[in-house]
Amino acid sequence: MRSSMEKILVVGAGFMGSGIAQVCAQKGNLVFLTDAERSAIDNAINGIRWSLGRLAEKGSIKESPETVLKRIIPQYSIQKANEADWIIEAVPELEDLKKNLFAELDSIAPSKTIIASNTSSIPISSLAAATGRPDRVLGLHFFGPVPLMRLVEVVKGELTSDEVFERGAAFAVSLGKIPVRVTRDIPGFVMNRIFTAAFREALDLVDKGIVSPAEVDIGMREGYGWKAGPFEIADNAGLDTIELIGKALASLGEGQLSPKGDLLTRMLKEGKLGKKTGKGFYCYDSAGRRLPGQASFS
């Protein structure tokens, strides 16, 4: 059973890590937020303050933004792993980077600590093998923007204990999330395999000039009930992240799920990474609000 406040170390202060830190703090937990880049932590805190302010304006949170923020403590190393109940890794989708980090975290954290990865494509068992506690490693794959999206994939590695797996699901529920239990550790898990297959075909159709991104997104929303279309989702996630996921899946023998053609590569070379750079499949203002029109693909 969970105590009223747990200590959570979130490693990685980007779009996903900052969102995870926010929801953990909103639910009364003490959060240590760290990143290799100090500027990333500063940006994360500013973004969380803005997000909490919006939620407060809508009456979606009972506490003041500053009260919640006091439970998020910036850190400039991972040393707080030594007192964390949970560690959630949210660094870029690079397997070697994650494995090295897991080994280092394992050497610092108490034996009781559960180490979770927010990876969306890399097998949990591979990351767990870098530690001496594979039974206490699992996947907690959040969906962004984390404060708004309720889904969390809870992924069981080959050696994850049943107890830790169920604790992961309960932890997700405690954050106000809906857990989807993934009992077999496969590349891309469940939701990303479904999404990447859809995005691959949508991207190919756009690249061939058959349809526009906006029309695909409208079609998926109106015809299939998606809340957001594949190109809207990709812009939110970051096209660089989408590329990393595709490469990770290809390296694991799942090339059929990687993006077709070179449209994505061309956009990345032009610096069109999605919402975070103001241009992707759509254009955005400095606050991340979508502007009329689309980014050029040529």
Short mmCIF file of C-alpha atoms in Angstrom, two decimals:
data_model
loop_
_atom_site.label_atom_id
_atom_site.label_comp_id
_atom_site.label_asym_id
_atom_site.label_seq_id
_atom_site.Cartn_x
_atom_site.Cartn_y
_atom_site.Cartn_z
CA MET A 1 0.00 0.00 0.00
CA ARG A 2 1.28 3.48 -0.86
CA SER A 3 2.05 6.06 1.79
CA SER A 4 0.46 9.51 1.47
CA MET A 5 3.70 10.97 0.10
CA GLU A 6 6.37 9.11 -1.79
CA LYS A 7 9.72 10.35 -3.00
CA ILE A 8 10.04 10.15 -6.75
CA LEU A 9 13.13 10.87 -8.82
CA VAL A 10 12.32 11.83 -12.41
CA VAL A 11 15.38 11.69 -14.67
CA GLY A 12 14.94 13.82 -17.77
CA ALA A 13 13.26 17.23 -17.71
CA GLY A 14 11.98 17.38 -21.27
CA PHE A 15 8.39 17.35 -22.49
CA MET A 16 7.60 13.96 -20.96
CA GLY A 17 9.74 14.16 -17.82
CA SER A 18 8.40 17.56 -16.83
CA GLY A 19 4.83 16.35 -17.32
CA ILE A 20 5.48 13.25 -15.22
CA ALA A 21 7.02 15.39 -12.48
CA GLN A 22 3.99 17.67 -12.54
CA VAL A 23 1.36 14.94 -12.15
CA CYS A 24 3.38 13.23 -9.41
CA ALA A 25 3.58 16.52 -7.48
CA GLN A 26 -0.10 17.29 -8.06
CA LYS A 27 -0.95 14.04 -6.28
CA GLY A 28 1.04 15.00 -3.19
CA ASN A 29 4.36 13.30 -3.88
CA LEU A 30 7.78 14.84 -3.34
CA VAL A 31 9.54 14.98 -6.71
CA PHE A 32 13.22 15.35 -7.47
CA LEU A 33 13.59 16.48 -11.10
CA THR A 34 16.97 16.17 -12.75
CA ASP A 35 18.50 16.54 -16.19
CA ALA A 36 21.99 16.65 -17.66
CA GLU A 37 21.24 20.18 -18.89
CA ARG A 38 20.54 22.88 -16.29
CA SER A 39 18.63 24.90 -18.88
CA ALA A 40 16.27 21.95 -19.38
CA ILE A 41 15.40 21.99 -15.68
CA ASP A 42 14.79 25.76 -15.74
CA ASN A 43 12.58 25.41 -18.81
CA ALA A 44 10.71 22.51 -17.20
CA ILE A 45 9.93 24.45 -14.02
CA ASN A 46 8.69 27.42 -16.06
CA GLY A 47 6.56 25.12 -18.19
CA ILE A 48 5.11 23.37 -15.15
CA ARG A 49 4.30 26.73 -13.56
CA TRP A 50 2.46 27.78 -16.73
CA SER A 51 0.62 24.44 -16.95
CA LEU A 52 -0.46 24.57 -13.32
CA GLY A 53 -1.63 28.14 -13.83
CA ARG A 54 -3.86 27.06 -16.70
CA LEU A 55 -5.27 24.20 -14.62
CA ALA A 56 -5.92 26.59 -11.72
CA GLU A 57 -7.76 29.01 -14.02
CA LYS A 58 -10.04 26.17 -15.09
CA GLY A 59 -10.59 25.02 -11.51
CA SER A 60 -8.97 21.67 -12.27
CA ILE A 61 -6.64 21.72 -9.25
CA LYS A 62 -7.48 22.54 -5.64
CA GLU A 63 -4.03 23.69 -4.53
CA SER A 64 -2.29 26.82 -5.76
CA PRO A 65 0.36 26.36 -8.46
CA GLU A 66 3.07 27.52 -6.06
CA THR A 67 2.05 24.94 -3.46
CA VAL A 68 2.40 22.15 -6.02
CA LEU A 69 5.69 23.58 -7.31
CA LYS A 70 7.17 23.48 -3.81
CA ARG A 71 7.01 19.68 -4.05
CA ILE A 72 9.21 19.68 -7.18
CA ILE A 73 12.85 20.04 -6.19
CA PRO A 74 15.36 20.64 -9.02
CA GLN A 75 18.47 18.47 -8.86
CA TYR A 76 21.68 18.65 -10.84
CA SER A 77 22.75 15.04 -10.32
CA ILE A 78 21.03 11.68 -9.83
CA GLN A 79 22.27 11.32 -6.26
CA LYS A 80 18.73 11.63 -4.86
CA ALA A 81 18.24 8.10 -6.17
CA ASN A 82 19.60 7.12 -2.76
CA GLU A 83 16.32 8.11 -1.07
CA ALA A 84 13.76 7.58 -3.82
CA ASP A 85 10.84 5.17 -3.55
CA TRP A 86 10.35 5.35 -7.30
CA ILE A 87 12.67 6.36 -10.12
CA ILE A 88 11.14 7.22 -13.48
CA GLU A 89 13.55 7.58 -16.39
CA ALA A 90 12.45 9.88 -19.22
CA VAL A 91 15.60 10.51 -21.26
CA PRO A 92 15.83 10.29 -25.10
CA GLU A 93 15.10 6.99 -26.87
CA LEU A 94 18.71 5.82 -27.09
CA GLU A 95 19.21 2.34 -25.69
CA ASP A 96 22.85 2.71 -24.66
CA LEU A 97 22.10 6.01 -22.90
CA LYS A 98 19.27 4.40 -20.96
CA LYS A 99 21.23 1.27 -20.08
CA ASN A 100 24.17 3.26 -18.76
CA LEU A 101 21.79 5.40 -16.73
CA PHE A 102 20.01 2.35 -15.31
CA ALA A 103 23.32 0.84 -14.22
CA GLU A 104 24.28 4.07 -12.46
CA LEU A 105 20.89 4.45 -10.80
CA ASP A 106 21.03 0.84 -9.63
CA SER A 107 24.37 1.49 -7.93
CA ILE A 108 22.90 4.40 -5.94
CA ALA A 109 19.30 3.47 -5.17
CA PRO A 110 18.27 1.35 -2.15
CA SER A 111 17.30 -2.24 -2.92
CA LYS A 112 13.60 -1.44 -2.28
CA THR A 113 13.45 1.24 -4.98
CA ILE A 114 11.50 0.48 -8.14
CA ILE A 115 13.09 1.77 -11.35
CA ALA A 116 10.70 2.51 -14.21
CA SER A 117 11.31 3.63 -17.77
CA ASN A 118 9.06 5.88 -19.82
CA THR A 119 10.49 4.33 -22.99
CA SER A 120 7.99 3.89 -25.78
CA SER A 121 9.92 1.35 -27.83
CA ILE A 122 12.94 -0.22 -26.08
CA PRO A 123 12.33 -3.59 -24.37
CA ILE A 124 12.21 -3.28 -20.59
CA SER A 125 14.15 -6.53 -20.20
CA SER A 126 17.11 -4.98 -22.01
CA LEU A 127 17.19 -2.05 -19.60
CA ALA A 128 16.62 -4.30 -16.58
CA ALA A 129 19.63 -6.41 -17.57
CA ALA A 130 21.85 -3.40 -16.86
CA THR A 131 20.84 -3.58 -13.19
CA GLY A 132 21.14 -6.02 -10.33
CA ARG A 133 17.39 -5.81 -9.68
CA PRO A 134 15.59 -6.88 -12.86
CA ASP A 135 12.62 -7.98 -10.74
CA ARG A 136 12.12 -4.35 -9.67
CA VAL A 137 12.30 -2.78 -13.14
CA LEU A 138 9.23 -2.13 -15.28
CA GLY A 139 7.89 0.17 -17.95
CA LEU A 140 5.63 3.11 -17.17
CA HIS A 141 4.95 4.57 -20.60
CA PHE A 142 3.05 7.84 -20.19
CA PHE A 143 1.41 9.69 -23.05
CA GLY A 144 1.84 13.38 -23.65
CA PRO A 145 0.91 15.94 -22.68
CA VAL A 146 1.10 13.97 -19.43
CA PRO A 147 -1.09 16.31 -17.33
CA LEU A 148 -3.94 15.85 -19.83
CA MET A 149 -3.56 12.30 -21.17
CA ARG A 150 -4.83 9.62 -18.80
CA LEU A 151 -3.28 6.52 -20.38
CA VAL A 152 -0.20 4.76 -19.00
CA GLU A 153 1.16 1.49 -20.39
CA VAL A 154 2.47 -0.63 -17.52
CA VAL A 155 4.98 -3.02 -19.06
CA LYS A 156 6.23 -6.22 -17.48
CA GLY A 157 9.79 -7.22 -18.34
CA GLU A 158 10.80 -10.88 -18.51
CA LEU A 159 11.95 -10.80 -14.88
CA THR A 160 9.64 -8.13 -13.43
CA SER A 161 7.94 -9.59 -10.37
CA ASP A 162 4.16 -9.86 -10.27
CA GLU A 163 4.16 -7.69 -7.15
CA VAL A 164 6.12 -4.87 -8.80
CA PHE A 165 3.97 -5.11 -11.94
CA GLU A 166 0.79 -4.66 -9.90
CA ARG A 167 2.39 -1.88 -7.85
CA GLY A 168 3.14 -0.12 -11.11
CA ALA A 169 -0.51 -0.32 -12.14
CA ALA A 170 -1.60 0.92 -8.70
CA PHE A 171 0.91 3.76 -8.90
CA ALA A 172 -0.55 4.83 -12.26
CA VAL A 173 -4.04 4.83 -10.74
CA SER A 174 -2.79 6.93 -7.81
CA LEU A 175 -1.74 9.57 -10.35
CA GLY A 176 -5.23 9.64 -11.81
CA LYS A 177 -4.20 7.56 -14.81
CA ILE A 178 -5.75 4.54 -16.50
CA PRO A 179 -3.25 1.66 -16.71
CA VAL A 180 -3.08 -0.71 -19.66
CA ARG A 181 -1.22 -3.82 -18.49
CA VAL A 182 1.24 -5.12 -21.08
CA THR A 183 2.22 -8.60 -19.93
CA ARG A 184 4.69 -9.41 -22.71
CA ASP A 185 7.78 -7.29 -23.32
CA ILE A 186 7.84 -6.65 -27.07
CA PRO A 187 9.39 -3.73 -29.02
CA GLY A 188 7.01 -0.78 -29.09
CA PHE A 189 4.69 -2.46 -26.58
CA VAL A 190 1.03 -2.17 -27.64
CA MET A 191 -0.07 1.41 -28.27
CA ASN A 192 3.04 2.51 -30.13
CA ARG A 193 2.89 -0.50 -32.44
CA ILE A 194 -0.66 0.46 -33.37
CA PHE A 195 0.18 4.17 -33.72
CA THR A 196 3.41 3.71 -35.70
CA ALA A 197 1.65 1.43 -38.17
CA ALA A 198 -1.03 4.09 -38.74
CA PHE A 199 1.51 6.93 -38.90
CA ARG A 200 3.71 5.02 -41.36
CA GLU A 201 0.86 4.69 -43.84
CA ALA A 202 -0.39 8.24 -43.28
CA LEU A 203 3.10 9.64 -43.84
CA ASP A 204 3.49 7.65 -47.05
CA LEU A 205 0.18 8.97 -48.40
CA VAL A 206 1.16 12.57 -47.63
CA ASP A 207 4.64 12.10 -49.11
CA LYS A 208 3.08 10.89 -52.37
CA GLY A 209 0.79 13.93 -52.53
CA ILE A 210 -2.38 11.86 -52.20
CA VAL A 211 -3.73 13.69 -49.16
CA SER A 212 -2.75 16.48 -46.77
CA PRO A 213 -1.86 16.01 -43.08
CA ALA A 214 -4.91 18.07 -42.08
CA GLU A 215 -7.26 15.87 -44.09
CA VAL A 216 -5.80 12.70 -42.59
CA ASP A 217 -6.22 14.12 -39.09
CA ILE A 218 -9.81 15.20 -39.79
CA GLY A 219 -10.55 11.76 -41.19
CA MET A 220 -9.20 9.93 -38.16
CA ARG A 221 -11.03 12.23 -35.75
CA GLU A 222 -14.37 12.22 -37.53
CA GLY A 223 -14.30 8.74 -39.03
CA TYR A 224 -12.60 6.73 -36.29
CA GLY A 225 -13.19 8.79 -33.17
CA TRP A 226 -9.55 9.69 -32.47
CA LYS A 227 -9.24 12.75 -30.24
CA ALA A 228 -6.22 13.82 -32.32
CA GLY A 229 -5.01 12.68 -35.71
CA PRO A 230 -1.62 11.02 -36.35
CA PHE A 231 0.07 14.23 -37.52
CA GLU A 232 -1.25 16.21 -34.56
CA ILE A 233 0.06 13.49 -32.26
CA ALA A 234 3.44 13.47 -34.02
CA ASP A 235 3.82 17.25 -33.71
CA ASN A 236 3.02 17.04 -30.00
CA ALA A 237 5.49 14.22 -29.39
CA GLY A 238 8.24 15.83 -31.49
CA LEU A 239 9.26 14.56 -34.92
CA ASP A 240 12.77 13.87 -33.63
CA THR A 241 11.24 11.57 -31.03
CA ILE A 242 9.16 9.85 -33.71
CA GLU A 243 12.34 9.28 -35.72
CA LEU A 244 14.17 7.83 -32.69
CA ILE A 245 11.28 5.46 -32.03
CA GLY A 246 11.37 4.31 -35.65
CA LYS A 247 15.11 3.70 -35.52
CA ALA A 248 14.80 1.84 -32.22
CA LEU A 249 12.09 -0.41 -33.63
CA ALA A 250 14.10 -1.06 -36.80
CA SER A 251 17.17 -2.02 -34.76
CA LEU A 252 15.00 -4.56 -32.92
CA GLY A 253 13.85 -6.21 -36.13
CA GLU A 254 10.60 -4.26 -36.46
CA GLY A 255 11.45 -2.23 -39.55
CA GLN A 256 7.92 -2.69 -40.87
CA LEU A 257 6.85 -0.16 -38.23
CA SER A 258 9.39 2.51 -39.20
CA PRO A 259 8.33 5.57 -41.25
CA LYS A 260 8.28 5.13 -45.03
CA GLY A 261 9.97 7.50 -47.47
CA ASP A 262 12.14 10.49 -46.65
CA LEU A 263 9.56 13.17 -45.77
CA LEU A 264 10.29 12.89 -42.05
CA THR A 265 14.04 13.08 -42.66
CA ARG A 266 13.62 16.20 -44.83
CA MET A 267 11.55 17.91 -42.17
CA LEU A 268 14.09 17.15 -39.47
CA LYS A 269 16.90 18.58 -41.60
CA GLU A 270 14.85 21.76 -41.96
CA GLY A 271 14.47 21.99 -38.17
CA LYS A 272 10.75 21.24 -38.27
CA LEU A 273 10.41 19.14 -35.13
CA GLY A 274 6.80 19.91 -34.33
CA LYS A 275 5.23 22.08 -31.65
CA LYS A 276 8.50 22.59 -29.74
CA THR A 277 10.13 24.40 -32.68
CA GLY A 278 6.98 26.17 -33.89
CA LYS A 279 6.83 24.18 -37.12
CA GLY A 280 6.10 20.58 -37.97
CA PHE A 281 3.14 19.33 -39.93
CA TYR A 282 1.42 22.44 -38.56
CA CYS A 283 2.60 25.87 -37.40
CA TYR A 284 2.46 27.09 -33.79
CA ASP A 285 2.88 30.32 -31.86
CA SER A 286 5.31 30.75 -28.95
CA ALA A 287 2.71 29.39 -26.50
CA GLY A 288 2.28 26.22 -28.56
CA ARG A 289 -1.10 27.21 -29.98
CA ARG A 290 -1.73 26.01 -33.50
CA LEU A 291 -1.82 28.65 -36.24
CA PRO A 292 -3.79 28.45 -39.48
CA GLY A 293 -1.97 26.72 -42.30
CA GLN A 294 0.66 24.02 -42.44
CA ALA A 295 4.43 23.86 -42.57
CA SER A 296 5.98 23.41 -46.00
CA PHE A 297 7.23 19.92 -46.81
CA SER A 298 9.47 20.88 -49.73
#
